[in-house]
């Protein structure tokens, strides 16, 4: 009888957890106006950057993995061009982040660093590595989908989009950037 009660209790707790806790696939990019979590990424030479160290100016994060990166190439190129010109050049931080967590082992890590160095040259701006998947987890980003997040000077999410922004979403990102820069 004690064993049966224990089994029933365990089953009930498991069922409760399964129906009330979000699954990993249910996660979605951070909601706008929420506080942006800190995350640590590093360039191909190991120089680390933490989101909290960039607070005080808007930050645009474009997060890709091997599957999503080809689909966002034109968007990233245009974004780099925009943020390296005019009023944005010194007033906005841009983080192009690659999820390289599947390759965090020897000898793959060395090859990935070489590829990221080449991509940095191609993009004209630093590409950062998320070796542990920590940023993906902290920002609730899905695999195989480009995610774009803009964090305001105050550390709150001002724009968040799963997928490459196009049309109205792209205009909203640019308008949000413009408002953040003009408000400085």
PDB file of C-alpha atoms in Angstrom:
ATOM      1  CA  UNK A   1       0.000   0.000   0.000  1.00  0.00           C
ATOM      2  CA  UNK A   2       2.862   2.437   0.804  1.00  0.00           C
ATOM      3  CA  UNK A   3       4.548   1.558  -2.499  1.00  0.00           C
ATOM      4  CA  UNK A   4       1.301   2.161  -4.413  1.00  0.00           C
ATOM      5  CA  UNK A   5       0.827   5.579  -2.753  1.00  0.00           C
ATOM      6  CA  UNK A   6       4.441   6.526  -3.467  1.00  0.00           C
ATOM      7  CA  UNK A   7       4.047   5.511  -7.131  1.00  0.00           C
ATOM      8  CA  UNK A   8       0.788   7.450  -7.442  1.00  0.00           C
ATOM      9  CA  UNK A   9       2.364  10.512  -5.807  1.00  0.00           C
ATOM     10  CA  UNK A  10       5.382  10.321  -8.136  1.00  0.00           C
ATOM     11  CA  UNK A  11       3.106   9.956 -11.155  1.00  0.00           C
ATOM     12  CA  UNK A  12       1.017  12.955 -10.022  1.00  0.00           C
ATOM     13  CA  UNK A  13       4.100  15.162  -9.541  1.00  0.00           C
ATOM     14  CA  UNK A  14       5.446  14.112 -12.942  1.00  0.00           C
ATOM     15  CA  UNK A  15       2.100  14.831 -14.593  1.00  0.00           C
ATOM     16  CA  UNK A  16       1.852  18.220 -12.848  1.00  0.00           C
ATOM     17  CA  UNK A  17       5.356  19.175 -13.973  1.00  0.00           C
ATOM     18  CA  UNK A  18       4.664  18.060 -17.524  1.00  0.00           C
ATOM     19  CA  UNK A  19       1.525  20.190 -17.768  1.00  0.00           C
ATOM     20  CA  UNK A  20       2.754  23.345 -16.035  1.00  0.00           C
ATOM     21  CA  UNK A  21       6.425  23.727 -16.953  1.00  0.00           C
ATOM     22  CA  UNK A  22       7.361  24.976 -20.436  1.00  0.00           C
ATOM     23  CA  UNK A  23       9.181  22.488 -22.587  1.00  0.00           C
ATOM     24  CA  UNK A  24      12.430  23.374 -24.326  1.00  0.00           C
ATOM     25  CA  UNK A  25      10.590  23.572 -27.643  1.00  0.00           C
ATOM     26  CA  UNK A  26       8.054  26.013 -26.202  1.00  0.00           C
ATOM     27  CA  UNK A  27      10.687  28.637 -25.449  1.00  0.00           C
ATOM     28  CA  UNK A  28      10.480  31.805 -27.490  1.00  0.00           C
ATOM     29  CA  UNK A  29      12.762  34.769 -27.890  1.00  0.00           C
ATOM     30  CA  UNK A  30      12.631  37.234 -24.990  1.00  0.00           C
ATOM     31  CA  UNK A  31       9.621  39.491 -24.804  1.00  0.00           C
ATOM     32  CA  UNK A  32      10.032  43.181 -25.441  1.00  0.00           C
ATOM     33  CA  UNK A  33      10.460  45.364 -22.347  1.00  0.00           C
ATOM     34  CA  UNK A  34      11.891  42.431 -20.371  1.00  0.00           C
ATOM     35  CA  UNK A  35      15.351  42.771 -18.863  1.00  0.00           C
ATOM     36  CA  UNK A  36      18.026  41.368 -21.138  1.00  0.00           C
ATOM     37  CA  UNK A  37      20.014  38.683 -19.372  1.00  0.00           C
ATOM     38  CA  UNK A  38      23.769  38.814 -19.247  1.00  0.00           C
ATOM     39  CA  UNK A  39      25.569  36.473 -21.593  1.00  0.00           C
ATOM     40  CA  UNK A  40      29.201  35.936 -22.482  1.00  0.00           C
ATOM     41  CA  UNK A  41      30.519  35.384 -25.982  1.00  0.00           C
ATOM     42  CA  UNK A  42      34.022  35.606 -27.392  1.00  0.00           C
ATOM     43  CA  UNK A  43      35.709  36.377 -30.663  1.00  0.00           C
ATOM     44  CA  UNK A  44      37.818  33.840 -32.563  1.00  0.00           C
ATOM     45  CA  UNK A  45      40.890  34.891 -30.581  1.00  0.00           C
ATOM     46  CA  UNK A  46      39.241  34.336 -27.207  1.00  0.00           C
ATOM     47  CA  UNK A  47      38.506  37.983 -26.331  1.00  0.00           C
ATOM     48  CA  UNK A  48      35.315  37.836 -24.267  1.00  0.00           C
ATOM     49  CA  UNK A  49      32.415  40.281 -24.317  1.00  0.00           C
ATOM     50  CA  UNK A  50      29.578  40.319 -21.807  1.00  0.00           C
ATOM     51  CA  UNK A  51      26.253  41.968 -22.530  1.00  0.00           C
ATOM     52  CA  UNK A  52      26.350  43.798 -19.195  1.00  0.00           C
ATOM     53  CA  UNK A  53      29.637  45.468 -20.190  1.00  0.00           C
ATOM     54  CA  UNK A  54      27.913  47.067 -23.201  1.00  0.00           C
ATOM     55  CA  UNK A  55      25.104  48.651 -21.177  1.00  0.00           C
ATOM     56  CA  UNK A  56      24.765  52.362 -21.841  1.00  0.00           C
ATOM     57  CA  UNK A  57      24.340  52.135 -25.603  1.00  0.00           C
ATOM     58  CA  UNK A  58      21.903  50.180 -27.734  1.00  0.00           C
ATOM     59  CA  UNK A  59      23.012  46.658 -28.663  1.00  0.00           C
ATOM     60  CA  UNK A  60      21.794  44.791 -31.716  1.00  0.00           C
ATOM     61  CA  UNK A  61      22.334  41.030 -31.509  1.00  0.00           C
ATOM     62  CA  UNK A  62      21.982  38.772 -34.538  1.00  0.00           C
ATOM     63  CA  UNK A  63      22.207  35.147 -33.441  1.00  0.00           C
ATOM     64  CA  UNK A  64      22.672  32.372 -35.995  1.00  0.00           C
ATOM     65  CA  UNK A  65      23.726  28.783 -36.178  1.00  0.00           C
ATOM     66  CA  UNK A  66      25.029  26.764 -39.093  1.00  0.00           C
ATOM     67  CA  UNK A  67      21.547  26.180 -40.524  1.00  0.00           C
ATOM     68  CA  UNK A  68      20.169  29.717 -40.201  1.00  0.00           C
ATOM     69  CA  UNK A  69      23.271  31.733 -41.160  1.00  0.00           C
ATOM     70  CA  UNK A  70      22.948  31.354 -44.956  1.00  0.00           C
ATOM     71  CA  UNK A  71      19.351  32.607 -44.797  1.00  0.00           C
ATOM     72  CA  UNK A  72      20.320  35.791 -42.930  1.00  0.00           C
ATOM     73  CA  UNK A  73      23.448  36.674 -44.907  1.00  0.00           C
ATOM     74  CA  UNK A  74      21.926  39.579 -46.884  1.00  0.00           C
ATOM     75  CA  UNK A  75      20.228  40.965 -43.766  1.00  0.00           C
ATOM     76  CA  UNK A  76      23.491  40.846 -41.776  1.00  0.00           C
ATOM     77  CA  UNK A  77      25.411  42.541 -44.599  1.00  0.00           C
ATOM     78  CA  UNK A  78      22.838  45.369 -44.802  1.00  0.00           C
ATOM     79  CA  UNK A  79      22.730  45.734 -41.017  1.00  0.00           C
ATOM     80  CA  UNK A  80      26.520  45.993 -40.760  1.00  0.00           C
ATOM     81  CA  UNK A  81      26.504  48.604 -43.520  1.00  0.00           C
ATOM     82  CA  UNK A  82      23.795  50.618 -41.718  1.00  0.00           C
ATOM     83  CA  UNK A  83      25.417  50.436 -38.277  1.00  0.00           C
ATOM     84  CA  UNK A  84      28.878  51.390 -39.552  1.00  0.00           C
ATOM     85  CA  UNK A  85      27.582  54.608 -41.092  1.00  0.00           C
ATOM     86  CA  UNK A  86      26.148  57.936 -40.033  1.00  0.00           C
ATOM     87  CA  UNK A  87      24.844  58.409 -36.531  1.00  0.00           C
ATOM     88  CA  UNK A  88      24.967  54.693 -35.720  1.00  0.00           C
ATOM     89  CA  UNK A  89      28.710  54.136 -36.159  1.00  0.00           C
ATOM     90  CA  UNK A  90      29.775  55.012 -32.637  1.00  0.00           C
ATOM     91  CA  UNK A  91      26.431  54.855 -30.839  1.00  0.00           C
ATOM     92  CA  UNK A  92      25.320  51.241 -31.352  1.00  0.00           C
ATOM     93  CA  UNK A  93      27.038  47.977 -30.452  1.00  0.00           C
ATOM     94  CA  UNK A  94      26.564  45.153 -32.926  1.00  0.00           C
ATOM     95  CA  UNK A  95      27.020  41.537 -31.917  1.00  0.00           C
ATOM     96  CA  UNK A  96      26.922  38.973 -34.683  1.00  0.00           C
ATOM     97  CA  UNK A  97      26.897  35.728 -32.710  1.00  0.00           C
ATOM     98  CA  UNK A  98      27.396  32.225 -34.043  1.00  0.00           C
ATOM     99  CA  UNK A  99      26.176  29.239 -32.055  1.00  0.00           C
ATOM    100  CA  UNK A 100      29.248  27.035 -32.270  1.00  0.00           C
ATOM    101  CA  UNK A 101      28.435  24.890 -29.229  1.00  0.00           C
ATOM    102  CA  UNK A 102      28.260  21.662 -31.272  1.00  0.00           C
ATOM    103  CA  UNK A 103      31.929  22.205 -32.210  1.00  0.00           C
ATOM    104  CA  UNK A 104      33.393  22.868 -28.767  1.00  0.00           C
ATOM    105  CA  UNK A 105      35.884  20.004 -28.887  1.00  0.00           C
ATOM    106  CA  UNK A 106      39.337  19.366 -30.270  1.00  0.00           C
ATOM    107  CA  UNK A 107      40.149  19.473 -33.208  1.00  0.00           C
ATOM    108  CA  UNK A 108      36.884  21.048 -34.414  1.00  0.00           C
ATOM    109  CA  UNK A 109      37.297  24.131 -32.224  1.00  0.00           C
ATOM    110  CA  UNK A 110      40.433  25.215 -34.102  1.00  0.00           C
ATOM    111  CA  UNK A 111      38.759  24.829 -37.484  1.00  0.00           C
ATOM    112  CA  UNK A 112      35.735  26.802 -36.279  1.00  0.00           C
ATOM    113  CA  UNK A 113      37.962  29.626 -35.027  1.00  0.00           C
ATOM    114  CA  UNK A 114      39.592  29.822 -38.467  1.00  0.00           C
ATOM    115  CA  UNK A 115      36.173  29.903 -40.161  1.00  0.00           C
ATOM    116  CA  UNK A 116      34.944  32.610 -37.766  1.00  0.00           C
ATOM    117  CA  UNK A 117      38.037  34.717 -38.497  1.00  0.00           C
ATOM    118  CA  UNK A 118      37.242  34.450 -42.212  1.00  0.00           C
ATOM    119  CA  UNK A 119      33.584  35.349 -41.605  1.00  0.00           C
ATOM    120  CA  UNK A 120      34.705  38.357 -39.525  1.00  0.00           C
ATOM    121  CA  UNK A 121      36.726  39.597 -42.502  1.00  0.00           C
ATOM    122  CA  UNK A 122      33.834  38.922 -44.883  1.00  0.00           C
ATOM    123  CA  UNK A 123      31.262  40.703 -42.650  1.00  0.00           C
ATOM    124  CA  UNK A 124      33.524  43.666 -41.902  1.00  0.00           C
ATOM    125  CA  UNK A 125      32.757  43.353 -38.190  1.00  0.00           C
ATOM    126  CA  UNK A 126      33.568  40.894 -35.430  1.00  0.00           C
ATOM    127  CA  UNK A 127      31.668  37.631 -35.333  1.00  0.00           C
ATOM    128  CA  UNK A 128      31.423  36.246 -31.808  1.00  0.00           C
ATOM    129  CA  UNK A 129      31.216  32.616 -30.723  1.00  0.00           C
ATOM    130  CA  UNK A 130      28.741  31.116 -28.285  1.00  0.00           C
ATOM    131  CA  UNK A 131      30.804  28.049 -27.373  1.00  0.00           C
ATOM    132  CA  UNK A 132      28.567  26.792 -24.581  1.00  0.00           C
ATOM    133  CA  UNK A 133      25.111  27.660 -25.921  1.00  0.00           C
ATOM    134  CA  UNK A 134      24.753  29.906 -22.872  1.00  0.00           C
ATOM    135  CA  UNK A 135      23.504  32.891 -24.847  1.00  0.00           C
ATOM    136  CA  UNK A 136      21.021  30.713 -26.754  1.00  0.00           C
ATOM    137  CA  UNK A 137      19.663  29.452 -23.463  1.00  0.00           C
ATOM    138  CA  UNK A 138      19.627  32.818 -21.654  1.00  0.00           C
ATOM    139  CA  UNK A 139      17.868  34.540 -24.550  1.00  0.00           C
ATOM    140  CA  UNK A 140      15.512  31.602 -25.228  1.00  0.00           C
ATOM    141  CA  UNK A 141      16.596  31.293 -28.849  1.00  0.00           C
ATOM    142  CA  UNK A 142      15.542  28.397 -31.047  1.00  0.00           C
ATOM    143  CA  UNK A 143      17.853  26.221 -33.105  1.00  0.00           C
ATOM    144  CA  UNK A 144      17.999  26.697 -36.858  1.00  0.00           C
ATOM    145  CA  UNK A 145      16.314  30.125 -36.750  1.00  0.00           C
ATOM    146  CA  UNK A 146      18.008  33.513 -36.981  1.00  0.00           C
ATOM    147  CA  UNK A 147      17.099  35.654 -33.993  1.00  0.00           C
ATOM    148  CA  UNK A 148      17.475  39.415 -33.753  1.00  0.00           C
ATOM    149  CA  UNK A 149      17.334  41.169 -30.398  1.00  0.00           C
ATOM    150  CA  UNK A 150      17.891  44.848 -29.703  1.00  0.00           C
ATOM    151  CA  UNK A 151      18.713  45.813 -26.147  1.00  0.00           C
ATOM    152  CA  UNK A 152      18.284  49.434 -25.127  1.00  0.00           C
ATOM    153  CA  UNK A 153      20.705  51.572 -23.140  1.00  0.00           C
ATOM    154  CA  UNK A 154      18.737  50.678 -20.011  1.00  0.00           C
ATOM    155  CA  UNK A 155      19.269  46.941 -20.509  1.00  0.00           C
ATOM    156  CA  UNK A 156      15.690  46.195 -21.600  1.00  0.00           C
ATOM    157  CA  UNK A 157      14.719  44.401 -24.777  1.00  0.00           C
ATOM    158  CA  UNK A 158      13.420  46.931 -27.314  1.00  0.00           C
ATOM    159  CA  UNK A 159      13.020  44.586 -30.286  1.00  0.00           C
ATOM    160  CA  UNK A 160      12.940  40.800 -30.541  1.00  0.00           C
ATOM    161  CA  UNK A 161      12.261  38.692 -33.598  1.00  0.00           C
ATOM    162  CA  UNK A 162      12.599  35.030 -34.476  1.00  0.00           C
ATOM    163  CA  UNK A 163      13.509  34.801 -38.123  1.00  0.00           C
ATOM    164  CA  UNK A 164      15.130  37.347 -40.398  1.00  0.00           C
ATOM    165  CA  UNK A 165      13.302  40.681 -40.069  1.00  0.00           C
ATOM    166  CA  UNK A 166      11.726  41.755 -43.346  1.00  0.00           C
ATOM    167  CA  UNK A 167       9.130  44.290 -44.393  1.00  0.00           C
ATOM    168  CA  UNK A 168       7.318  45.803 -41.404  1.00  0.00           C
ATOM    169  CA  UNK A 169       9.593  44.025 -38.895  1.00  0.00           C
ATOM    170  CA  UNK A 170      12.723  45.409 -40.539  1.00  0.00           C
ATOM    171  CA  UNK A 171      11.214  48.909 -40.599  1.00  0.00           C
ATOM    172  CA  UNK A 172      10.294  48.600 -36.916  1.00  0.00           C
ATOM    173  CA  UNK A 173      13.884  47.574 -36.078  1.00  0.00           C
ATOM    174  CA  UNK A 174      15.325  50.553 -37.979  1.00  0.00           C
ATOM    175  CA  UNK A 175      12.774  52.934 -36.404  1.00  0.00           C
ATOM    176  CA  UNK A 176      13.593  51.571 -32.947  1.00  0.00           C
ATOM    177  CA  UNK A 177      17.320  52.021 -33.629  1.00  0.00           C
ATOM    178  CA  UNK A 178      16.769  55.552 -34.882  1.00  0.00           C
ATOM    179  CA  UNK A 179      14.719  56.489 -31.797  1.00  0.00           C
ATOM    180  CA  UNK A 180      17.365  54.982 -29.475  1.00  0.00           C
ATOM    181  CA  UNK A 181      20.208  56.869 -31.165  1.00  0.00           C
ATOM    182  CA  UNK A 182      18.378  60.194 -31.434  1.00  0.00           C
ATOM    183  CA  UNK A 183      17.399  59.933 -27.797  1.00  0.00           C
ATOM    184  CA  UNK A 184      21.055  59.824 -26.713  1.00  0.00           C
TER     185      UNK A 184
END
